[in-house]
Structures are given as C-alpha cells and as structure tokens.
N, CA, C and O atoms as a Maestro MAE file, in Angstrom:
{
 s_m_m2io_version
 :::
 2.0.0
}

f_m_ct {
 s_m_title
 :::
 protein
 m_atom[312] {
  # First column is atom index #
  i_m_mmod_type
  r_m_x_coord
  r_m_y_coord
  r_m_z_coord
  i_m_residue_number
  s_m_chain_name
  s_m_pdb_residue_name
  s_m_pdb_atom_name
  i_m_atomic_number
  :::
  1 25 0.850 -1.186 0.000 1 A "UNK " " N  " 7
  2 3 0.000 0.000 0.000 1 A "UNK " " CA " 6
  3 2 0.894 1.247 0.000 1 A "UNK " " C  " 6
  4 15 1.726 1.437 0.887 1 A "UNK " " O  " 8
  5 25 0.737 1.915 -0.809 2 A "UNK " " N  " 7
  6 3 1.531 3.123 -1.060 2 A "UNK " " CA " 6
  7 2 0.593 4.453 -0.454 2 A "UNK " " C  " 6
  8 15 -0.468 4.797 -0.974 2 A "UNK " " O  " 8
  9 25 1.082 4.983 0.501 3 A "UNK " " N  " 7
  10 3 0.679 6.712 1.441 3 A "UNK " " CA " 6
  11 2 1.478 7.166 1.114 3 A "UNK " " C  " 6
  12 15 2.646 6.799 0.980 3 A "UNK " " O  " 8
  13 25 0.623 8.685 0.794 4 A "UNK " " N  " 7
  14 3 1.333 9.791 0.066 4 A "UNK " " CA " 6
  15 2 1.360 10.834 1.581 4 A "UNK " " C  " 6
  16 15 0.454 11.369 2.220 4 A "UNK " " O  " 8
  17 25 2.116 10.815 1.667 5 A "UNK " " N  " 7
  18 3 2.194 11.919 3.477 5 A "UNK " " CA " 6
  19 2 2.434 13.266 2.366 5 A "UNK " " C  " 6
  20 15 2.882 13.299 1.220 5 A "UNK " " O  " 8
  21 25 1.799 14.574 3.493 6 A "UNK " " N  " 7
  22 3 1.322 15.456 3.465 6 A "UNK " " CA " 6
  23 2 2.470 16.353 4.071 6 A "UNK " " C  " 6
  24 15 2.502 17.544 3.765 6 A "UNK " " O  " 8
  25 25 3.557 15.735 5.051 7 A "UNK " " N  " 7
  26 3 5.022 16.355 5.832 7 A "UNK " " CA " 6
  27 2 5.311 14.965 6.235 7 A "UNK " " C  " 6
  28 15 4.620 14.006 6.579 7 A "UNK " " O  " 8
  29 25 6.586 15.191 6.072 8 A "UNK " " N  " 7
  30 3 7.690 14.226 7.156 8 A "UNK " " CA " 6
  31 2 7.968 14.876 7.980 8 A "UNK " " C  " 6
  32 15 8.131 16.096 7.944 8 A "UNK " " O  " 8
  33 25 8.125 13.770 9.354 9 A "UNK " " N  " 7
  34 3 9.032 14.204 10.330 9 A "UNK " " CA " 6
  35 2 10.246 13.545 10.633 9 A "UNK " " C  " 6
  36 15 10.016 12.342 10.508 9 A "UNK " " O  " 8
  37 25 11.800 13.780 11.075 10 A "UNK " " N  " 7
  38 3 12.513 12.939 10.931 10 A "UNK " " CA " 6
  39 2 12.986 13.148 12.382 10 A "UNK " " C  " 6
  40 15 13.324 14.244 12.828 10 A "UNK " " O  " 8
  41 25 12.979 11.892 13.138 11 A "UNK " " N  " 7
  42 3 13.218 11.598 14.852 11 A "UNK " " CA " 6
  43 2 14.175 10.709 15.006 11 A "UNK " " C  " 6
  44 15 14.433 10.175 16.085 11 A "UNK " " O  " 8
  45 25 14.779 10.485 13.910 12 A "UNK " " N  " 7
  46 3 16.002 9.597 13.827 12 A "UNK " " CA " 6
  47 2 17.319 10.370 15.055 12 A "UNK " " C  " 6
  48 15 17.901 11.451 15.143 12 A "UNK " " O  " 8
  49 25 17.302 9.266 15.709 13 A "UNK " " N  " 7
  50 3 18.687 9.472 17.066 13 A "UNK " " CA " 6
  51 2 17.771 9.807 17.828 13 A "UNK " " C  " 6
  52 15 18.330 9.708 18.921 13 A "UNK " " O  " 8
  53 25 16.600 10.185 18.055 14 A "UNK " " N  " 7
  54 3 16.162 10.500 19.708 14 A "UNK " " CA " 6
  55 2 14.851 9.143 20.458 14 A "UNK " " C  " 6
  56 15 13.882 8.526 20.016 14 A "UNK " " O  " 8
  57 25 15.215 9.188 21.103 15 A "UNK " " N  " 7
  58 3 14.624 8.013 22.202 15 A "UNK " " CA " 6
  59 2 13.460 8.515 22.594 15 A "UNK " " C  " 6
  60 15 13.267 9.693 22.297 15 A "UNK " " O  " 8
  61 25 12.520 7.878 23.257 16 A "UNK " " N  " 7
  62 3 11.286 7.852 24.212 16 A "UNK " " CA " 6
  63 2 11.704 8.736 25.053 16 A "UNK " " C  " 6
  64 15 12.807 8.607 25.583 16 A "UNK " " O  " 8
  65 25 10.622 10.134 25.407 17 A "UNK " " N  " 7
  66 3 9.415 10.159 24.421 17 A "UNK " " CA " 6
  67 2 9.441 10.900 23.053 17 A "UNK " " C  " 6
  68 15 8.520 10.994 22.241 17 A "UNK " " O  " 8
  69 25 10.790 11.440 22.977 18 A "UNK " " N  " 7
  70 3 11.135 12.510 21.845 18 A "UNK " " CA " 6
  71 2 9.997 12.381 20.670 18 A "UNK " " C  " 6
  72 15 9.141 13.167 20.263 18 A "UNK " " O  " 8
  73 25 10.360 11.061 20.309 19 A "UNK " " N  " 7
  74 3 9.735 11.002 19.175 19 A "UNK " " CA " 6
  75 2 7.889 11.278 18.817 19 A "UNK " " C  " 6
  76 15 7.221 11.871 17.969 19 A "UNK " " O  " 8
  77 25 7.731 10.734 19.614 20 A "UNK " " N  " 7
  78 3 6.340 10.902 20.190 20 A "UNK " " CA " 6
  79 2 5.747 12.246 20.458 20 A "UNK " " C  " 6
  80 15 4.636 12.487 19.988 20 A "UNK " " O  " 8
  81 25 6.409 13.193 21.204 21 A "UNK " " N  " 7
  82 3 6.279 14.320 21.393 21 A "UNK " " CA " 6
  83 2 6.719 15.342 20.357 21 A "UNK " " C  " 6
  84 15 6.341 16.511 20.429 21 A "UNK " " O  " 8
  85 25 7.567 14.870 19.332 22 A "UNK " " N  " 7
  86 3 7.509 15.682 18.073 22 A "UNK " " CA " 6
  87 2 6.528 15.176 17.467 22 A "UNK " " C  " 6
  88 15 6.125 16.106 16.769 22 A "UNK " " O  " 8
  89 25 5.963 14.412 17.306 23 A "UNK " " N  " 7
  90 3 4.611 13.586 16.413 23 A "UNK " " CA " 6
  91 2 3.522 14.495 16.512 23 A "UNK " " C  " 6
  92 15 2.806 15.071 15.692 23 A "UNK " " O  " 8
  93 25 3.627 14.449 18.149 24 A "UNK " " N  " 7
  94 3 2.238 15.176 18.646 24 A "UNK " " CA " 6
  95 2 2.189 16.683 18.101 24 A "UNK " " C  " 6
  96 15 1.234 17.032 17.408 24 A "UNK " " O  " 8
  97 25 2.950 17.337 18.333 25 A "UNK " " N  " 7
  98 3 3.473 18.763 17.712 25 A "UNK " " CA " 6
  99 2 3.201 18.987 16.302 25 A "UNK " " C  " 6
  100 15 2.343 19.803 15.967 25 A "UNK " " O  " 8
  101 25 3.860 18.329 15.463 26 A "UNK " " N  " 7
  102 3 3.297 18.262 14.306 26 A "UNK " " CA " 6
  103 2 2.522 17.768 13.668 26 A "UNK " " C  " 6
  104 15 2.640 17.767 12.442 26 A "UNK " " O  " 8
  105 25 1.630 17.272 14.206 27 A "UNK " " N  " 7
  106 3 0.216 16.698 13.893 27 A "UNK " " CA " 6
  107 2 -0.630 17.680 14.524 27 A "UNK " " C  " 6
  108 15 -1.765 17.643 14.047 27 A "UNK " " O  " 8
  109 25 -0.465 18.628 15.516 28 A "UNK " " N  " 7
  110 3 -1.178 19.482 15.879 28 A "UNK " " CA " 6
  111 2 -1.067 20.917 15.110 28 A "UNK " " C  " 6
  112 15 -1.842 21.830 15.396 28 A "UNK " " O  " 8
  113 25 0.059 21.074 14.006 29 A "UNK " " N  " 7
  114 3 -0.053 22.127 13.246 29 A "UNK " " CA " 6
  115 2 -0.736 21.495 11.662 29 A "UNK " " C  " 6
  116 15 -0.850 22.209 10.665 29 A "UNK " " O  " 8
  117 25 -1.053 20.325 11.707 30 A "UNK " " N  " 7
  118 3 -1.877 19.928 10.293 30 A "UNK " " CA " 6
  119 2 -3.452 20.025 9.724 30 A "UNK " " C  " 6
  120 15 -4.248 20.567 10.490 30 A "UNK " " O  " 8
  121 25 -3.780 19.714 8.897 31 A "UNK " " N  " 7
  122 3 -5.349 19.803 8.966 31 A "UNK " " CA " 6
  123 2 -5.811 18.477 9.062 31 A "UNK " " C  " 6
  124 15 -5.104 17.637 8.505 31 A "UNK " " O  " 8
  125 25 -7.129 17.971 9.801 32 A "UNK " " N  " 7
  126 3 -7.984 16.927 9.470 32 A "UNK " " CA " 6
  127 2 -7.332 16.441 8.532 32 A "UNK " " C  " 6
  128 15 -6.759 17.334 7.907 32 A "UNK " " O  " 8
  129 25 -7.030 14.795 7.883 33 A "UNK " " N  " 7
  130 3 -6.893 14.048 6.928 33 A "UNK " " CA " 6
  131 2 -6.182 13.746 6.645 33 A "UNK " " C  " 6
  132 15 -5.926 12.593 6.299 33 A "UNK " " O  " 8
  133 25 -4.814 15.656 6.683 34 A "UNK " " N  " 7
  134 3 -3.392 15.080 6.318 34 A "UNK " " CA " 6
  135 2 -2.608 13.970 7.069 34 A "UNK " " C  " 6
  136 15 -2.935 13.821 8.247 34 A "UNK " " O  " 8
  137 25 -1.648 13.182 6.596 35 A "UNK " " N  " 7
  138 3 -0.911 12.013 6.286 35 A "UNK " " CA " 6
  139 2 0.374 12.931 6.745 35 A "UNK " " C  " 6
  140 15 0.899 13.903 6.203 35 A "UNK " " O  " 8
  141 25 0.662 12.247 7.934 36 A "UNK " " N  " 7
  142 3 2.212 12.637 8.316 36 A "UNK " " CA " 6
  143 2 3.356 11.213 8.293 36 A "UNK " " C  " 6
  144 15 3.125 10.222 8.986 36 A "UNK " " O  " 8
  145 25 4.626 11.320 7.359 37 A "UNK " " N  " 7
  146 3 5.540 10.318 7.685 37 A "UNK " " CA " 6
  147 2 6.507 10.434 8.843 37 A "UNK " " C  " 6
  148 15 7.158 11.478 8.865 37 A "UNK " " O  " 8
  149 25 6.678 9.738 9.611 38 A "UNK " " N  " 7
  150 3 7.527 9.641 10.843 38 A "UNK " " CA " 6
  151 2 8.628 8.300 10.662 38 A "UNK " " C  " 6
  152 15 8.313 7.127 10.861 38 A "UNK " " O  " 8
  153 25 9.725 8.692 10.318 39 A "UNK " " N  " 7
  154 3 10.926 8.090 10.754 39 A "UNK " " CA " 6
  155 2 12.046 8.258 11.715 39 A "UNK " " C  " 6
  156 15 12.791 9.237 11.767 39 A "UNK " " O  " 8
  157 25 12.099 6.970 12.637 40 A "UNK " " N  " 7
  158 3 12.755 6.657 14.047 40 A "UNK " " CA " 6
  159 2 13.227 5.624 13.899 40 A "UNK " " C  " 6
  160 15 12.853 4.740 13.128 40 A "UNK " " O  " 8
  161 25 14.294 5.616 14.779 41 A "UNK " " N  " 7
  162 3 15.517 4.642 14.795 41 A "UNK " " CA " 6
  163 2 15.212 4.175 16.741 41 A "UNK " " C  " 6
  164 15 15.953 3.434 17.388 41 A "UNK " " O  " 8
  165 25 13.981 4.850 17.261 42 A "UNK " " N  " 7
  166 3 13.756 3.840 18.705 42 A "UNK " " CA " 6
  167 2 13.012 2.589 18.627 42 A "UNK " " C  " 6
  168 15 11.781 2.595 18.613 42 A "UNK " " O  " 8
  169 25 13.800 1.358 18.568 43 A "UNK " " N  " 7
  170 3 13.057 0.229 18.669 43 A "UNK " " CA " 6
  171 2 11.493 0.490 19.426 43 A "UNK " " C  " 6
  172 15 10.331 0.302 19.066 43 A "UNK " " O  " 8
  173 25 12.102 0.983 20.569 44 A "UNK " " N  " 7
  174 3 10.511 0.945 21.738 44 A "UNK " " CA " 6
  175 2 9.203 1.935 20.538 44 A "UNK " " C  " 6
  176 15 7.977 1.843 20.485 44 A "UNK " " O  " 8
  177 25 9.820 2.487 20.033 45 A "UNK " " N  " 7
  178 3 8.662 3.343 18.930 45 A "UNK " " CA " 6
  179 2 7.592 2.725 18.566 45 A "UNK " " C  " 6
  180 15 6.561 3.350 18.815 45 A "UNK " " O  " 8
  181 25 7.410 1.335 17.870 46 A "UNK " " N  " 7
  182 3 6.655 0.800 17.317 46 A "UNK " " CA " 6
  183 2 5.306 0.823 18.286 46 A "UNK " " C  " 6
  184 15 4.161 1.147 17.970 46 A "UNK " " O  " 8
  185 25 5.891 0.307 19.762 47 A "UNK " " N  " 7
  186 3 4.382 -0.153 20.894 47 A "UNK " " CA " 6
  187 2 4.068 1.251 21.182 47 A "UNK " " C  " 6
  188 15 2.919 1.519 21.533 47 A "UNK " " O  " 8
  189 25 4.993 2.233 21.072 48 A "UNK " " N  " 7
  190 3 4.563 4.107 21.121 48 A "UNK " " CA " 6
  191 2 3.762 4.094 20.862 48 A "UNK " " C  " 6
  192 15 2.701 4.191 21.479 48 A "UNK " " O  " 8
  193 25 4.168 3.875 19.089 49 A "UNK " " N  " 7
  194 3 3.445 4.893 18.099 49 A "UNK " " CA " 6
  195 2 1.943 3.864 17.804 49 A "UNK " " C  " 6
  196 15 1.092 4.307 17.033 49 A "UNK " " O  " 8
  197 25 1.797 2.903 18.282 50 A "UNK " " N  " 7
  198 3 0.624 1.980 18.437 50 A "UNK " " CA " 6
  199 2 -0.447 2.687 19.310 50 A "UNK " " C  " 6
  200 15 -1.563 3.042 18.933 50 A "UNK " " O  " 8
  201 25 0.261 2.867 20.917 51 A "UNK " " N  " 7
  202 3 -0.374 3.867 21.685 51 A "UNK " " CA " 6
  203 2 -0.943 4.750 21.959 51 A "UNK " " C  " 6
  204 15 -1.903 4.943 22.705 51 A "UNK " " O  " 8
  205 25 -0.069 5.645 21.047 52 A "UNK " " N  " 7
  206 3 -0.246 6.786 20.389 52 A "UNK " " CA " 6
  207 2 -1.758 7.019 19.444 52 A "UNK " " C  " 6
  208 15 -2.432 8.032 19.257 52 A "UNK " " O  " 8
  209 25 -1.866 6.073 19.126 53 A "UNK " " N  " 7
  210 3 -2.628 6.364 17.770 53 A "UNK " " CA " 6
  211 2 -3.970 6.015 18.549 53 A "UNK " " C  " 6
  212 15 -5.014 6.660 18.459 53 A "UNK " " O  " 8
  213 25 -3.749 4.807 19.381 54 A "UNK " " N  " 7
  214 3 -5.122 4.434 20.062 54 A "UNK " " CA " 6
  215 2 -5.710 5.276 21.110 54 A "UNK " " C  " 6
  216 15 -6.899 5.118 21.387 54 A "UNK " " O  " 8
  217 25 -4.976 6.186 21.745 55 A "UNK " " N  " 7
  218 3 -4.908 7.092 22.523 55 A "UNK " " CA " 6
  219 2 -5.630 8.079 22.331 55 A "UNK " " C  " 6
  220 15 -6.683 8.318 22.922 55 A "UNK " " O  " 8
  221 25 -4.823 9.103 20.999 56 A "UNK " " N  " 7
  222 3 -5.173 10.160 20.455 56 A "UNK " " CA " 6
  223 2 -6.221 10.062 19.351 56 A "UNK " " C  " 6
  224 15 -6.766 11.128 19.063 56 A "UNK " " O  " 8
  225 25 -6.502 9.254 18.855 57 A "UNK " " N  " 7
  226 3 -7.803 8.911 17.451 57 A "UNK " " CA " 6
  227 2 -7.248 9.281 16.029 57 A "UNK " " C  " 6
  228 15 -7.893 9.334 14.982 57 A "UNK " " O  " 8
  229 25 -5.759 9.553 16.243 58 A "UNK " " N  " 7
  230 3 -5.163 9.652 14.855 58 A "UNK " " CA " 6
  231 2 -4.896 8.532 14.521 58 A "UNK " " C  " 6
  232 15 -4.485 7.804 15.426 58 A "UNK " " O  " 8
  233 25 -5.031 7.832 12.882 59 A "UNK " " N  " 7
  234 3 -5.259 6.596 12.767 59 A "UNK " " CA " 6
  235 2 -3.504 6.211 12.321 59 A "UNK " " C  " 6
  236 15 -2.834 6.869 11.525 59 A "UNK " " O  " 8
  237 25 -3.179 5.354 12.851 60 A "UNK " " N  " 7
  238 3 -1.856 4.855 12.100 60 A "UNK " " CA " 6
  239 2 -2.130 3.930 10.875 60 A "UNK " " C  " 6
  240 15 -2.547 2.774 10.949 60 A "UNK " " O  " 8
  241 25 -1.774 4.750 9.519 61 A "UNK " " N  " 7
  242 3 -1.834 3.741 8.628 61 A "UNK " " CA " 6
  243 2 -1.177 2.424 8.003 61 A "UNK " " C  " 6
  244 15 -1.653 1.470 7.388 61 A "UNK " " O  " 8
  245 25 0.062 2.753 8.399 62 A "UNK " " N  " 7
  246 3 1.030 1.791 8.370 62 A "UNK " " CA " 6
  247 2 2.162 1.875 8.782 62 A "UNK " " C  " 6
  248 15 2.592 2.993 9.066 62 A "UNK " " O  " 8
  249 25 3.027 0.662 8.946 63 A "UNK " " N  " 7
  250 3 4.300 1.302 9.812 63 A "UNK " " CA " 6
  251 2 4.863 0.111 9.108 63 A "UNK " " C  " 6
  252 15 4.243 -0.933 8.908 63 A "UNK " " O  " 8
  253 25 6.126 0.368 8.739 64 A "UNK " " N  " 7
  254 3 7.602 -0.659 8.556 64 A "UNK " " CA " 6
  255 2 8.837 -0.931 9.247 64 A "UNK " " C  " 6
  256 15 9.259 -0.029 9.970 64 A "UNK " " O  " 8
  257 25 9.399 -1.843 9.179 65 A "UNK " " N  " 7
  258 3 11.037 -1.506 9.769 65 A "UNK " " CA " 6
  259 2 11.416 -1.249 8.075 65 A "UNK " " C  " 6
  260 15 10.743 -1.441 7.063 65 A "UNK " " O  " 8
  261 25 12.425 -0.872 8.224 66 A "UNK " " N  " 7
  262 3 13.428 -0.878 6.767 66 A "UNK " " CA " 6
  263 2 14.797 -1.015 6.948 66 A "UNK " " C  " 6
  264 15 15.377 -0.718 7.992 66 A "UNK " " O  " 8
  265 25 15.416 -1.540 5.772 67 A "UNK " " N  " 7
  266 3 16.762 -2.404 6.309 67 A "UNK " " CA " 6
  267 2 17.850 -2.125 7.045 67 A "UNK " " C  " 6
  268 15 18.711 -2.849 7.546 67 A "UNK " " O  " 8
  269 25 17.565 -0.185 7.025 68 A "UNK " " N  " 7
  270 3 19.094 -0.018 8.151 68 A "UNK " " CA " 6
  271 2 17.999 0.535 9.429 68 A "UNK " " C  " 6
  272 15 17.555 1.670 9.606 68 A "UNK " " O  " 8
  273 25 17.792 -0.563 10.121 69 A "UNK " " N  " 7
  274 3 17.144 -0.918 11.288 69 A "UNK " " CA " 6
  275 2 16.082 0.852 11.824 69 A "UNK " " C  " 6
  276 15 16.023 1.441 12.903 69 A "UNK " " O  " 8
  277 25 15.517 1.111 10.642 70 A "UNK " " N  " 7
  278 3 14.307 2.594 10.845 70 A "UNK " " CA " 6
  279 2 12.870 2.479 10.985 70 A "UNK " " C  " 6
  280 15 12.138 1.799 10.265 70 A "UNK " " O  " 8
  281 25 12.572 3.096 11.830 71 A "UNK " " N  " 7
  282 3 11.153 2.739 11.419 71 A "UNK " " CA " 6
  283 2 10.734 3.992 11.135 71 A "UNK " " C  " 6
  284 15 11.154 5.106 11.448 71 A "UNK " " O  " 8
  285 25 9.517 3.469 10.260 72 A "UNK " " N  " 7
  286 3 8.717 4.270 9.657 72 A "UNK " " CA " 6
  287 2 7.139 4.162 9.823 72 A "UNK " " C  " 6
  288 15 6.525 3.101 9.720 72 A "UNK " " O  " 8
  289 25 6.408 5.730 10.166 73 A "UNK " " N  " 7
  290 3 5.366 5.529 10.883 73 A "UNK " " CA " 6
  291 2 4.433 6.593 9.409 73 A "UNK " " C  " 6
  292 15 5.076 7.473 8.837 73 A "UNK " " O  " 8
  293 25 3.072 6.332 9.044 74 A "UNK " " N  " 7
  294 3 2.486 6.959 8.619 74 A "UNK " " CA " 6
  295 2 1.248 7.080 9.358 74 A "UNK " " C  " 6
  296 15 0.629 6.023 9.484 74 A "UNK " " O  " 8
  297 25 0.559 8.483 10.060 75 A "UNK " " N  " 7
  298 3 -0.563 8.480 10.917 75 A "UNK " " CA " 6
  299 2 -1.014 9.222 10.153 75 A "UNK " " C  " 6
  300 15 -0.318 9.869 9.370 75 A "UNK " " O  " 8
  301 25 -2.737 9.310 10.238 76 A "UNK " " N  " 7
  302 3 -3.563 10.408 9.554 76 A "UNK " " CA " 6
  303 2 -3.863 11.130 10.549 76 A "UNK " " C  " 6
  304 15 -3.905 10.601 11.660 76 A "UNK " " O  " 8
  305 25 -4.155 12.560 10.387 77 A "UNK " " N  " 7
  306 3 -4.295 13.496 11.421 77 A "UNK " " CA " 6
  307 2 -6.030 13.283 11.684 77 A "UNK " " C  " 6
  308 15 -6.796 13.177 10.726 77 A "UNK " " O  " 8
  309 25 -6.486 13.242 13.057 78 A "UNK " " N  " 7
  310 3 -7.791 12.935 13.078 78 A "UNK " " CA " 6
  311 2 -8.981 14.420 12.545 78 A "UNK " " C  " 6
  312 15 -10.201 14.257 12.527 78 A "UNK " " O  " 8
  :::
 }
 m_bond[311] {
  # First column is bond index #
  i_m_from
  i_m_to
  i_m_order
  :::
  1 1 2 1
  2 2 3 1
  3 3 4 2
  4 3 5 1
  5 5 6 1
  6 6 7 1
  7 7 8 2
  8 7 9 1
  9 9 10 1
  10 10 11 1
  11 11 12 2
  12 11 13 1
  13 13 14 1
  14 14 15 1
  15 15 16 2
  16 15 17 1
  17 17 18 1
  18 18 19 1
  19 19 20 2
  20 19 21 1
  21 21 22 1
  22 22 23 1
  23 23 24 2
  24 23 25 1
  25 25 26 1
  26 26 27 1
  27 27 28 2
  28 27 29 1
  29 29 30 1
  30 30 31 1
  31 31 32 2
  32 31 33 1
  33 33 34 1
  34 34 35 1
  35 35 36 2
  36 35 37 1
  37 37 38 1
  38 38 39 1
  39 39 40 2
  40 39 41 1
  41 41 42 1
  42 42 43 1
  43 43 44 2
  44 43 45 1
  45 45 46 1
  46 46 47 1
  47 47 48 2
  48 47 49 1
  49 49 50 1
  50 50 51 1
  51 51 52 2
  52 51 53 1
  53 53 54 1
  54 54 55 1
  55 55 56 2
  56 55 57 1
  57 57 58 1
  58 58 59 1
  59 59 60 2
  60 59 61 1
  61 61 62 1
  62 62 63 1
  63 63 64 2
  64 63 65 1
  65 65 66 1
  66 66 67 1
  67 67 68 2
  68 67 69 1
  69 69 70 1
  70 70 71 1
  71 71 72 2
  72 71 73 1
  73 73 74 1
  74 74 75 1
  75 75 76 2
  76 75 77 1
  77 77 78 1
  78 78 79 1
  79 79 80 2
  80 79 81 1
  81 81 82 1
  82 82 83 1
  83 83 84 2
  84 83 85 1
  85 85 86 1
  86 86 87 1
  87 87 88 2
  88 87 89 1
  89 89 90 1
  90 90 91 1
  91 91 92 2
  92 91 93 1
  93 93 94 1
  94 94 95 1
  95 95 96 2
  96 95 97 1
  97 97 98 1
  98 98 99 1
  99 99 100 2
  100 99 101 1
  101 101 102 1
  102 102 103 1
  103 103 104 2
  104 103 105 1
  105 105 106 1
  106 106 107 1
  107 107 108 2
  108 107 109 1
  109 109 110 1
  110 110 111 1
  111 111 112 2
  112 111 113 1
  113 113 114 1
  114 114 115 1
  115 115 116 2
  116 115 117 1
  117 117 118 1
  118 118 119 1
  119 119 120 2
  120 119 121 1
  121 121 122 1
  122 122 123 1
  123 123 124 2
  124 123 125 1
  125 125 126 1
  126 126 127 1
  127 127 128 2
  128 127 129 1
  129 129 130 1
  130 130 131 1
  131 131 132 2
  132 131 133 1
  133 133 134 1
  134 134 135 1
  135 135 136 2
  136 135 137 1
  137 137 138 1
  138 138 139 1
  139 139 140 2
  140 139 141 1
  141 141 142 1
  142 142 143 1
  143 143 144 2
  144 143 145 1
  145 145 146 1
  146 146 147 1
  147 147 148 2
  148 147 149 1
  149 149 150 1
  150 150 151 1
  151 151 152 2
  152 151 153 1
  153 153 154 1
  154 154 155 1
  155 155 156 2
  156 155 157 1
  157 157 158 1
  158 158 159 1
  159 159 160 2
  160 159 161 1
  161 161 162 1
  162 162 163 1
  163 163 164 2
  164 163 165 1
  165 165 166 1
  166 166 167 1
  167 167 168 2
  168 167 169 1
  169 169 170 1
  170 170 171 1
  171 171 172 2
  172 171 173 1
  173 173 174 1
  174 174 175 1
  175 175 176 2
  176 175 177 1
  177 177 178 1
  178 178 179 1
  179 179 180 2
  180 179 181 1
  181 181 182 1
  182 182 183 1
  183 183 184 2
  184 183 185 1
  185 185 186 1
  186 186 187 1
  187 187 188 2
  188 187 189 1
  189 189 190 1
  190 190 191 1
  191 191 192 2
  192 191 193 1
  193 193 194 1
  194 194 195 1
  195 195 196 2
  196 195 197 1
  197 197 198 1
  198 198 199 1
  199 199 200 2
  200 199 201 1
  201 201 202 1
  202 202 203 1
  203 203 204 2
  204 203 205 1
  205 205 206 1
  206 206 207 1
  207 207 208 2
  208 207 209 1
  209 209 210 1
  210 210 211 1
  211 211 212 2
  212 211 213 1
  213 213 214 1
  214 214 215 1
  215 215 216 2
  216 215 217 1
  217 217 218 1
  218 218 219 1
  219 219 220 2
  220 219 221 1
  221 221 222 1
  222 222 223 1
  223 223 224 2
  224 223 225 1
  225 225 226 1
  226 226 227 1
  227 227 228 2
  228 227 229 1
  229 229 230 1
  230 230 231 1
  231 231 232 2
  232 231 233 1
  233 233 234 1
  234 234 235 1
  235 235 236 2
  236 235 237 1
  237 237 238 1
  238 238 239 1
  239 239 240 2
  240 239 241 1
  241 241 242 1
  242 242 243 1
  243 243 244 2
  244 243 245 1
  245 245 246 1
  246 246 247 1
  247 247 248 2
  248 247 249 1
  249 249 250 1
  250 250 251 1
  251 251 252 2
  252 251 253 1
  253 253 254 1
  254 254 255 1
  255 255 256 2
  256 255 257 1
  257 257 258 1
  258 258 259 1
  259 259 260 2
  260 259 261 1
  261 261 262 1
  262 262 263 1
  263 263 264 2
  264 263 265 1
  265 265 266 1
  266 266 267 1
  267 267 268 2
  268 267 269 1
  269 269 270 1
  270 270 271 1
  271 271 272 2
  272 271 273 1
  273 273 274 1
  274 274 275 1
  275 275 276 2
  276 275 277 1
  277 277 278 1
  278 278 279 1
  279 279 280 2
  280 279 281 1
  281 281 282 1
  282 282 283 1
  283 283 284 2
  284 283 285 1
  285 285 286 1
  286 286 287 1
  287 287 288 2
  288 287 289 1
  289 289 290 1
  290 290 291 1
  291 291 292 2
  292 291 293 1
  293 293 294 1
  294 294 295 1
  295 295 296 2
  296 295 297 1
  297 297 298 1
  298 298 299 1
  299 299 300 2
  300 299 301 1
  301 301 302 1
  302 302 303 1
  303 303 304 2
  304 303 305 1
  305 305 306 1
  306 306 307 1
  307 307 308 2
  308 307 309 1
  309 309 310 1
  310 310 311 1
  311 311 312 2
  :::
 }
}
C-alpha cells in the first residue's frame, strides 16, 4: 500500500518520548486528513506509536522496519 504523506518528520537518534512528542506537535499544526511520515531509529517506537494512535484517534496507517534498522510511521491526522 503506497501513502502519500502530506510532511515528514525525521526523529532519527532520539529516544522515548522525543519522538512521540515531536509527532504530537506536528500533527497538531496539520489539517484533518493530512498524512504525516515519521521516521525513528527507537526500537521501543513501534508499541509508542501503536499507543499513540489508540490514545489520540489519529489513525496509524502503516508502519515498517526498513533495512538499516528505521522505522517508519504513517498516521492520519484525526
């Protein structure tokens, strides 16, 4: 499934909760609908950004690892 994000954010090198708390930030300057990409290099990110999404009602559309050990988060802004 291919998402077309609307901004990236890049949280690569910072740990819990960094990443999370830049998420929140910039999902709070977006509109309804838009598609934000989030790439992080915190393992613990994944059960975050799961949290996160169930938490706040922004939907996570998909998430990957990719091969130099990143993850990648796409949420829709609620």
């Amino acid at each position: 499934m291919e998402v077309v994000a609307n901004k990236e954010l890049d949280t690569r090198g910072l740990n819990c909760p960094l990443p999370i708390l830049r998420t929140k930030k910039a999902l709070a300057e977006m509109q309804s609908g838009e598609i934000l990409h989030v790439i992080a290099t915190d393992p613990g990110s994944v059960r975050d950004f799961q949290a996160f999404a169930r938490q706040t009602g922004n939907e996570l559309l998909k998430h990957l690892e990719n091969e130099k050990r990143e993850f990648e988060y796409w949420l829709k802004r609620r």
